[in-house]
Tab-separated table of C-alpha atoms in Angstrom:
chain	number	residue	atom	x	y	z
J	1	MET	CA	-22.396	-11.383	109.522
J	2	TYR	CA	-20.590	-8.215	109.285
J	3	ALA	CA	-24.177	-6.455	110.893
J	4	ASP	CA	-24.270	-9.036	113.900
J	5	ALA	CA	-20.535	-8.478	114.610
J	6	LEU	CA	-21.081	-4.268	114.962
J	7	LYS	CA	-24.503	-4.858	116.443
J	8	ASN	CA	-22.616	-7.580	119.198
J	9	GLY	CA	-19.258	-6.010	119.447
J	10	ARG	CA	-17.765	-9.667	117.989
J	11	LYS	CA	-14.293	-8.842	116.257
J	12	ILE	CA	-13.614	-10.793	113.159
J	13	PHE	CA	-9.753	-12.066	112.303
J	14	ALA	CA	-9.195	-12.622	109.184
J	15	VAL	CA	-6.162	-14.261	106.207
J	16	ALA	CA	-5.890	-11.943	103.529
J	17	PRO	CA	-6.036	-12.612	100.425
J	18	MET	CA	-2.865	-13.253	98.252
J	19	ILE	CA	-2.200	-13.996	94.599
J	20	ASP	CA	-0.384	-17.696	94.345
J	21	TRP	CA	-0.839	-18.343	98.197
J	22	THR	CA	-4.827	-18.110	99.441
J	23	ASP	CA	-5.591	-21.109	97.306
J	24	ARG	CA	-8.592	-24.290	97.901
J	25	HIS	CA	-5.367	-25.867	99.254
J	26	CYS	CA	-3.708	-23.263	101.102
J	27	ARG	CA	-7.411	-22.688	103.220
J	28	TYR	CA	-8.098	-25.907	104.013
J	29	PHE	CA	-4.602	-26.465	105.483
J	30	HIS	CA	-5.442	-22.756	107.109
J	31	ARG	CA	-8.839	-23.862	108.341
J	32	GLN	CA	-6.998	-27.455	110.421
J	33	MET	CA	-5.445	-24.669	113.087
J	34	SER	CA	-8.297	-21.966	113.760
J	35	GLY	CA	-12.481	-22.627	113.411
J	36	HIS	CA	-12.931	-18.872	113.503
J	37	ALA	CA	-10.773	-16.979	111.107
J	38	LEU	CA	-12.143	-15.914	107.853
J	39	LEU	CA	-10.289	-17.086	104.652
J	40	TYR	CA	-9.825	-15.228	101.902
J	41	THR	CA	-9.347	-16.856	98.047
J	42	GLU	CA	-6.817	-15.240	96.114
J	43	MET	CA	-8.199	-12.313	93.953
J	44	VAL	CA	-10.310	-13.618	90.822
J	45	VAL	CA	-11.056	-11.574	88.073
J	46	ALA	CA	-14.374	-10.669	86.695
J	47	ASP	CA	-13.949	-11.637	83.297
J	48	ALA	CA	-12.129	-15.164	83.970
J	49	ILE	CA	-15.185	-16.010	86.243
J	50	ILE	CA	-17.981	-15.191	83.420
J	51	HIS	CA	-15.844	-16.872	81.031
J	52	GLY	CA	-13.169	-19.174	82.445
J	53	PRO	CA	-13.223	-22.815	84.057
J	54	ARG	CA	-15.790	-21.906	86.532
J	55	ASP	CA	-15.513	-24.981	88.805
J	56	ARG	CA	-11.358	-24.661	89.194
J	57	LEU	CA	-11.608	-21.024	89.734
J	58	LEU	CA	-14.557	-21.372	92.462
J	59	SER	CA	-15.159	-24.664	94.221
J	60	PHE	CA	-13.728	-25.152	97.757
J	61	SER	CA	-14.328	-27.307	100.507
J	62	PRO	CA	-16.978	-26.874	103.052
J	63	ALA	CA	-14.562	-27.076	105.168
J	64	GLU	CA	-13.031	-23.813	104.535
J	65	HIS	CA	-16.356	-21.581	105.906
J	66	PRO	CA	-16.109	-19.004	106.589
J	67	VAL	CA	-14.480	-17.990	103.503
J	68	ALA	CA	-14.642	-15.144	101.267
J	69	LEU	CA	-14.511	-14.572	97.803
J	70	GLN	CA	-12.525	-11.684	96.527
J	71	VAL	CA	-12.970	-10.387	93.121
J	72	GLY	CA	-10.720	-7.793	90.703
J	73	GLY	CA	-13.046	-5.839	87.613
J	74	SER	CA	-14.440	-2.524	87.406
J	75	ASP	CA	-17.191	-3.114	85.293
J	76	PRO	CA	-20.289	-3.033	87.448
J	77	ALA	CA	-22.546	-5.756	85.109
J	78	LYS	CA	-19.347	-7.491	84.595
J	79	LEU	CA	-18.936	-7.472	88.279
J	80	ALA	CA	-23.141	-7.840	88.874
J	81	GLU	CA	-22.775	-11.059	86.449
J	82	ALA	CA	-19.584	-12.530	88.036
J	83	VAL	CA	-21.230	-12.217	91.902
J	84	ARG	CA	-24.087	-14.094	90.284
J	85	ILE	CA	-22.215	-17.033	89.075
J	86	ALA	CA	-19.929	-17.096	92.628
J	87	SER	CA	-23.251	-16.790	94.494
J	88	ASP	CA	-23.928	-20.308	93.514
J	89	TYR	CA	-21.073	-21.855	94.990
J	90	GLY	CA	-22.075	-20.815	98.621
J	91	TYR	CA	-19.045	-17.897	99.467
J	92	ASP	CA	-20.159	-16.323	103.011
J	93	GLU	CA	-18.349	-12.666	101.624
J	94	ILE	CA	-17.971	-11.268	98.331
J	95	ASN	CA	-14.788	-8.672	98.651
J	96	LEU	CA	-13.787	-6.192	95.675
J	97	ASN	CA	-10.164	-5.308	95.366
J	98	VAL	CA	-9.417	-2.237	94.831
J	99	GLY	CA	-5.736	-2.185	96.812
J	100	CYS	CA	-3.998	-4.546	94.499
J	101	PRO	CA	-0.456	-2.675	92.692
J	102	SER	CA	0.346	-4.738	90.363
J	103	ASP	CA	0.623	-4.170	86.707
J	104	ARG	CA	-1.209	-6.419	85.101
J	105	VAL	CA	-4.334	-5.414	87.642
J	106	GLN	CA	-3.460	-1.592	86.369
J	107	SER	CA	-3.609	-2.550	82.993
J	108	GLY	CA	-7.256	-4.016	83.773
J	109	THR	CA	-8.397	-0.723	85.233
J	110	PHE	CA	-9.135	-2.135	88.568
J	111	GLY	CA	-7.332	-3.319	92.030
J	112	ALA	CA	-5.351	0.397	93.706
J	113	CYS	CA	-5.764	2.403	90.829
J	114	LEU	CA	-9.593	2.431	91.738
J	115	MET	CA	-8.816	4.580	94.788
J	116	ARG	CA	-9.137	7.776	91.838
J	117	THR	CA	-12.722	7.124	91.155
J	118	PRO	CA	-14.367	6.486	94.014
J	119	GLU	CA	-17.736	7.205	92.313
J	120	LEU	CA	-17.174	3.729	89.682
J	121	VAL	CA	-16.273	2.180	92.942
J	122	ALA	CA	-19.828	2.777	94.511
J	123	ASP	CA	-21.314	1.907	91.380
J	124	CYS	CA	-19.550	-1.136	91.675
J	125	VAL	CA	-20.589	-2.184	95.120
J	126	ALA	CA	-24.465	-1.103	93.861
J	127	ALA	CA	-24.642	-4.006	91.337
J	128	MET	CA	-22.300	-6.486	93.027
J	129	LYS	CA	-24.981	-5.639	96.331
J	130	ALA	CA	-28.192	-6.105	93.639
J	131	ALA	CA	-26.846	-9.496	92.837
J	132	THR	CA	-26.404	-11.702	95.869
J	133	SER	CA	-27.576	-12.024	99.109
J	134	VAL	CA	-24.199	-12.007	101.561
J	135	PRO	CA	-22.160	-9.226	102.271
J	136	VAL	CA	-20.377	-7.044	99.980
J	137	THR	CA	-17.195	-5.824	100.738
J	138	VAL	CA	-14.211	-3.543	99.698
J	139	LYS	CA	-10.631	-4.248	100.556
J	140	CYS	CA	-8.514	-1.008	99.967
J	141	ARG	CA	-5.339	1.243	100.580
J	142	ILE	CA	-5.316	4.631	101.937
J	143	GLY	CA	-4.580	6.351	99.230
J	144	VAL	CA	-2.739	6.117	96.014
J	145	ASP	CA	0.300	8.235	94.389
J	146	ASP	CA	-0.025	11.859	95.371
J	147	GLN	CA	-3.407	11.482	96.783
J	148	GLU	CA	-3.924	12.981	100.406
J	149	PRO	CA	-5.327	9.979	102.781
J	150	GLU	CA	-6.654	12.808	104.641
J	151	ALA	CA	-8.719	13.996	102.333
J	152	VAL	CA	-9.362	11.211	100.061
J	153	LEU	CA	-10.360	7.914	102.586
J	154	PRO	CA	-13.187	10.119	104.201
J	155	ASP	CA	-14.800	10.209	100.740
J	156	PHE	CA	-14.021	7.241	99.935
J	157	LEU	CA	-15.176	5.540	102.400
J	158	ALA	CA	-18.833	7.516	102.086
J	159	ARG	CA	-19.285	6.716	99.118
J	160	VAL	CA	-18.779	3.206	98.836
J	161	VAL	CA	-20.732	2.771	102.208
J	162	GLY	CA	-23.642	4.710	100.750
J	163	ALA	CA	-23.445	2.281	97.482
J	164	GLY	CA	-24.038	-0.528	100.476
J	165	ALA	CA	-20.661	-1.888	101.328
J	166	ASP	CA	-21.147	-4.305	104.352
J	167	ALA	CA	-17.427	-3.753	105.336
J	168	ILE	CA	-14.318	-2.057	104.404
J	169	TRP	CA	-10.379	-3.765	105.068
J	170	ILE	CA	-8.392	-0.780	104.936
J	171	HIS	CA	-4.618	-1.487	104.202
J	172	ALA	CA	-3.078	1.162	106.395
J	173	ARG	CA	-0.737	2.421	103.202
J	174	LYS	CA	-0.794	4.146	99.865
J	175	ALA	CA	-0.165	2.403	96.958
J	176	TRP	CA	2.520	4.089	94.298
J	177	LEU	CA	1.485	2.807	91.112
J	178	GLN	CA	4.902	4.338	89.441
J	179	GLY	CA	7.947	3.849	90.565
J	180	LEU	CA	7.417	0.850	92.944
J	181	SER	CA	6.829	-2.640	92.745
J	182	PRO	CA	3.861	-4.866	94.131
J	183	LYS	CA	6.244	-6.455	96.341
J	184	GLU	CA	7.926	-3.069	97.698
J	185	ASN	CA	4.438	-1.471	97.656
J	186	ARG	CA	3.799	-3.911	100.586
J	187	ASP	CA	7.154	-2.072	103.031
J	188	ILE	CA	8.307	1.111	101.275
J	189	PRO	CA	4.752	3.260	101.890
J	190	PRO	CA	4.756	4.434	105.580
J	191	LEU	CA	1.824	3.073	107.485
J	192	ASP	CA	-0.750	5.555	108.429
J	193	TYR	CA	-2.294	3.284	111.488
J	194	ALA	CA	-3.473	6.083	113.049
J	195	LEU	CA	-5.641	7.581	110.009
J	196	VAL	CA	-7.256	4.016	110.165
J	197	HIS	CA	-8.388	4.477	113.956
J	198	ARG	CA	-9.350	7.654	113.540
J	199	MET	CA	-11.793	6.552	110.080
J	200	LYS	CA	-13.130	3.730	113.003
J	201	GLN	CA	-13.760	6.699	115.157
J	202	GLU	CA	-15.708	8.794	112.963
J	203	ASN	CA	-17.636	6.012	111.626
J	204	ALA	CA	-19.152	3.991	114.534
J	205	ASP	CA	-21.543	2.131	112.994
J	206	VAL	CA	-19.477	0.695	109.982
J	207	PHE	CA	-17.581	-2.173	110.294
J	208	LEU	CA	-14.226	-1.204	108.913
J	209	GLY	CA	-11.048	-3.678	109.904
J	210	ILE	CA	-7.078	-2.937	109.244
J	211	ASN	CA	-4.037	-4.971	107.488
J	212	GLY	CA	-0.628	-4.368	107.142
J	213	GLY	CA	2.011	-4.821	108.284
J	214	ILE	CA	0.928	-6.512	111.218
J	215	THR	CA	3.379	-9.637	112.288
J	216	ASP	CA	1.821	-11.187	115.251
J	217	LEU	CA	-1.272	-11.695	117.433
J	218	GLU	CA	-0.753	-8.823	120.107
J	219	GLN	CA	-0.248	-6.682	117.610
J	220	ALA	CA	-3.703	-7.564	115.870
J	221	ALA	CA	-4.963	-7.817	120.030
J	222	GLU	CA	-4.017	-3.778	119.753
J	223	HIS	CA	-5.778	-3.060	116.567
J	224	LEU	CA	-8.741	-4.870	117.700
J	225	ALA	CA	-9.313	-2.788	120.683
J	226	ARG	CA	-9.521	0.277	118.267
J	227	MET	CA	-10.823	-1.840	115.138
J	228	ASP	CA	-13.922	-4.260	113.929
J	229	GLY	CA	-11.269	-6.378	112.306
J	230	VAL	CA	-7.797	-7.135	111.435
J	231	MET	CA	-6.225	-8.407	108.777
J	232	VAL	CA	-3.004	-10.591	108.935
J	233	GLY	CA	-1.276	-11.417	105.641
J	234	ARG	CA	2.509	-12.935	105.011
J	235	ALA	CA	2.726	-13.161	108.555
J	236	ALA	CA	-0.234	-16.003	108.867
J	237	TYR	CA	0.845	-17.626	105.875
J	238	GLN	CA	4.581	-17.646	106.360
J	239	ASN	CA	4.550	-18.868	109.602
J	240	ALA	CA	0.988	-20.506	109.608
J	241	GLY	CA	2.113	-21.822	113.865
J	242	LEU	CA	0.436	-18.505	114.803
J	243	LEU	CA	-3.383	-19.130	113.413
J	244	ALA	CA	-3.054	-22.098	116.038
J	245	GLU	CA	-3.482	-19.180	118.523
J	246	VAL	CA	-5.612	-17.630	117.191
J	247	ASP	CA	-9.030	-19.085	118.567
J	248	GLN	CA	-7.816	-18.776	122.053
J	249	ARG	CA	-6.133	-15.524	122.187
J	250	LEU	CA	-8.284	-13.563	120.089
J	251	PHE	CA	-11.662	-15.126	120.316
J	252	GLY	CA	-11.531	-16.705	123.745
J	253	ALA	CA	-11.793	-20.243	123.045
J	254	PRO	CA	-11.246	-23.128	125.620
J	255	HIS	CA	-7.358	-23.465	125.909
J	256	ARG	CA	-6.146	-26.193	124.653
J	257	GLU	CA	-2.451	-27.435	123.024
J	258	THR	CA	-2.604	-27.985	119.219
J	259	ASP	CA	-2.951	-31.520	118.098
J	260	TRP	CA	-0.351	-31.071	115.684
J	261	LEU	CA	-0.869	-34.968	114.518
J	262	ALA	CA	-4.279	-34.045	113.922
J	263	VAL	CA	-3.450	-31.263	111.262
J	264	ARG	CA	-1.086	-34.058	109.759
J	265	ASP	CA	-3.687	-36.306	109.967
J	266	ALA	CA	-5.635	-33.930	108.051
J	267	MET	CA	-3.556	-33.291	105.940
J	268	LYS	CA	-2.523	-36.345	104.455
J	269	SER	CA	-6.485	-37.460	103.547
J	270	TYR	CA	-7.001	-34.256	101.947
J	271	ALA	CA	-3.853	-34.592	99.825
J	272	GLU	CA	-5.107	-38.215	99.047
J	273	SER	CA	-8.184	-36.856	97.750
J	274	VAL	CA	-6.836	-34.232	95.844
J	275	MET	CA	-3.858	-36.473	94.326
J	276	ALA	CA	-6.518	-38.605	93.601
J	277	SER	CA	-8.377	-36.531	91.395
J	278	GLY	CA	-5.574	-35.546	89.431
J	279	GLY	CA	-3.425	-32.884	91.328
J	280	ARG	CA	-0.111	-33.341	92.718
J	281	LEU	CA	1.413	-33.575	96.553
J	282	ASN	CA	3.365	-30.055	96.302
J	283	HIS	CA	0.316	-28.857	95.011
J	284	ILE	CA	-0.939	-28.910	99.253
J	285	THR	CA	2.405	-28.784	100.618
J	286	ARG	CA	3.978	-25.908	99.154
J	287	HIS	CA	1.733	-24.268	101.996
J	288	MET	CA	2.888	-25.544	104.914
J	289	VAL	CA	6.497	-24.898	104.599
J	290	GLY	CA	5.712	-21.754	107.378
J	291	LEU	CA	4.648	-24.267	109.965
J	292	PHE	CA	6.737	-25.267	113.385
J	293	GLN	CA	8.439	-21.719	112.995
J	294	GLY	CA	11.058	-21.782	116.292
J	295	PHE	CA	10.660	-25.908	116.917
J	296	ALA	CA	13.548	-28.041	116.998
J	297	GLY	CA	13.606	-29.805	113.794
J	298	ALA	CA	11.851	-27.116	111.526
J	299	ARG	CA	14.167	-26.995	109.092
J	300	ARG	CA	14.206	-30.086	108.231
J	301	TYR	CA	10.426	-30.476	107.678
J	302	ARG	CA	10.987	-27.406	105.349
J	303	GLN	CA	13.928	-29.518	103.551
J	304	ILE	CA	11.677	-32.514	103.094
J	305	LEU	CA	8.132	-30.544	102.141
J	306	SER	CA	10.160	-28.506	99.839
J	307	THR	CA	12.254	-31.269	97.903
J	308	GLU	CA	10.509	-34.966	98.339
J	309	SER	CA	7.123	-33.390	97.463
J	310	THR	CA	8.045	-32.361	94.109
J	311	LYS	CA	9.311	-35.795	92.879
J	312	PRO	CA	7.834	-38.289	90.553
J	313	GLY	CA	5.593	-40.621	92.615
J	314	ALA	CA	5.533	-38.434	95.830
J	315	GLY	CA	2.705	-39.276	98.556
J	316	VAL	CA	1.598	-38.788	101.831
J	317	GLU	CA	4.369	-40.639	103.584
J	318	VAL	CA	6.409	-37.154	102.553
J	319	ILE	CA	4.409	-35.120	104.976
J	320	ASP	CA	4.513	-38.241	107.366
J	321	ALA	CA	8.357	-37.827	107.105
J	322	ALA	CA	8.196	-33.923	107.540
J	323	PHE	CA	6.428	-34.295	110.489
J	324	ALA	CA	8.694	-37.198	112.365
J	325	ALA	CA	11.447	-34.734	111.981
J	326	VAL	CA	10.331	-32.024	113.830
J	327	ASP	CA	10.582	-32.450	117.923
J	328	ILE	CA	6.476	-31.015	118.555
J	329	ALA	CA	6.567	-32.089	122.169
J	330	ALA	CA	9.086	-29.956	123.405
J	331	GLY	CA	7.472	-26.994	121.297
J	332	PRO	CA	8.787	-23.817	119.754
J	333	LYS	CA	11.699	-22.971	121.391
J	334	HIS	CA	11.387	-19.507	123.126
J	335	GLN	CA	8.205	-21.635	125.140
J	336	ALA	CA	10.673	-24.651	126.322
J	337	ALA	CA	13.085	-21.834	127.543
J	338	GLU	CA	10.279	-19.918	129.420
J	339	GLN	CA	8.582	-23.485	131.218
J	340	ARG	CA	12.210	-23.922	132.426
J	341	GLN	CA	13.213	-20.855	133.730
J	342	ALA	CA	9.291	-21.282	135.396
J	343	GLY	CA	10.705	-24.946	136.525
């Protein structure tokens, strides 16, 4: 995937791995709007894969492809074992988390704190590569705490690429492991896009993607003019409608209006299958609340999904009611205004 992208100048747009958000229900929903986007799982710890309920942690719908599994860990042997197990599930990529700053991750000596030990990350990547035939990638920060990114990031990239990493996704912020919460680490450390762009200029033969603070497809396109890939996180989750424009605006797919009723019907069918297996409606609909931003009726849509789907006995009629509250034909308000002006 990544070698082909580099050879042919093909760009990659990805939805970032987000704990508690990008579960299999979320990914199925996102796939209804973009066929090209690379979707990432939540981070799954290597020990959990080895010792935990594997099917619950690793199973996913074939419709989610292309989909990447993100793993957390710092023991090369355990990571290799986790990768061997996960390979049987058919993921298109396996990614090592070297960017999460949470206390829980730090206590396990993995995530962003691994930026301090690039030689260990290289060992982990080499072990993972030996255990699978699919691409092995890394998602990292530009540095942590008092590290100087200008000095540590080039060395980190060189070591990890030397160990065989197929791609590196760089969150263009430092992580402060002491003094800032995970939420603050997503906003407070300043973005340094210029440094990440420069890393790409200096590593023409390495697939480098950028992440952090990207809120719309205009920004995504600007980064893709310089980078091999762009990864969007919270913006894609909280305003899922932007994914409906990815294939056309970033990948040249033929223009077509999004068939929102087809999205509705797909999610109804999916929800029925999940509930038939013991799941609950709100396990699915909680990921759909961010749809229809800017549409008339969006507030009522959110209210219906947020309140009705949690009630005992709630079924897919809740999805019907929520979609019916939206003036889909009028489109987002800014589009309607532009059409009136053009008329």
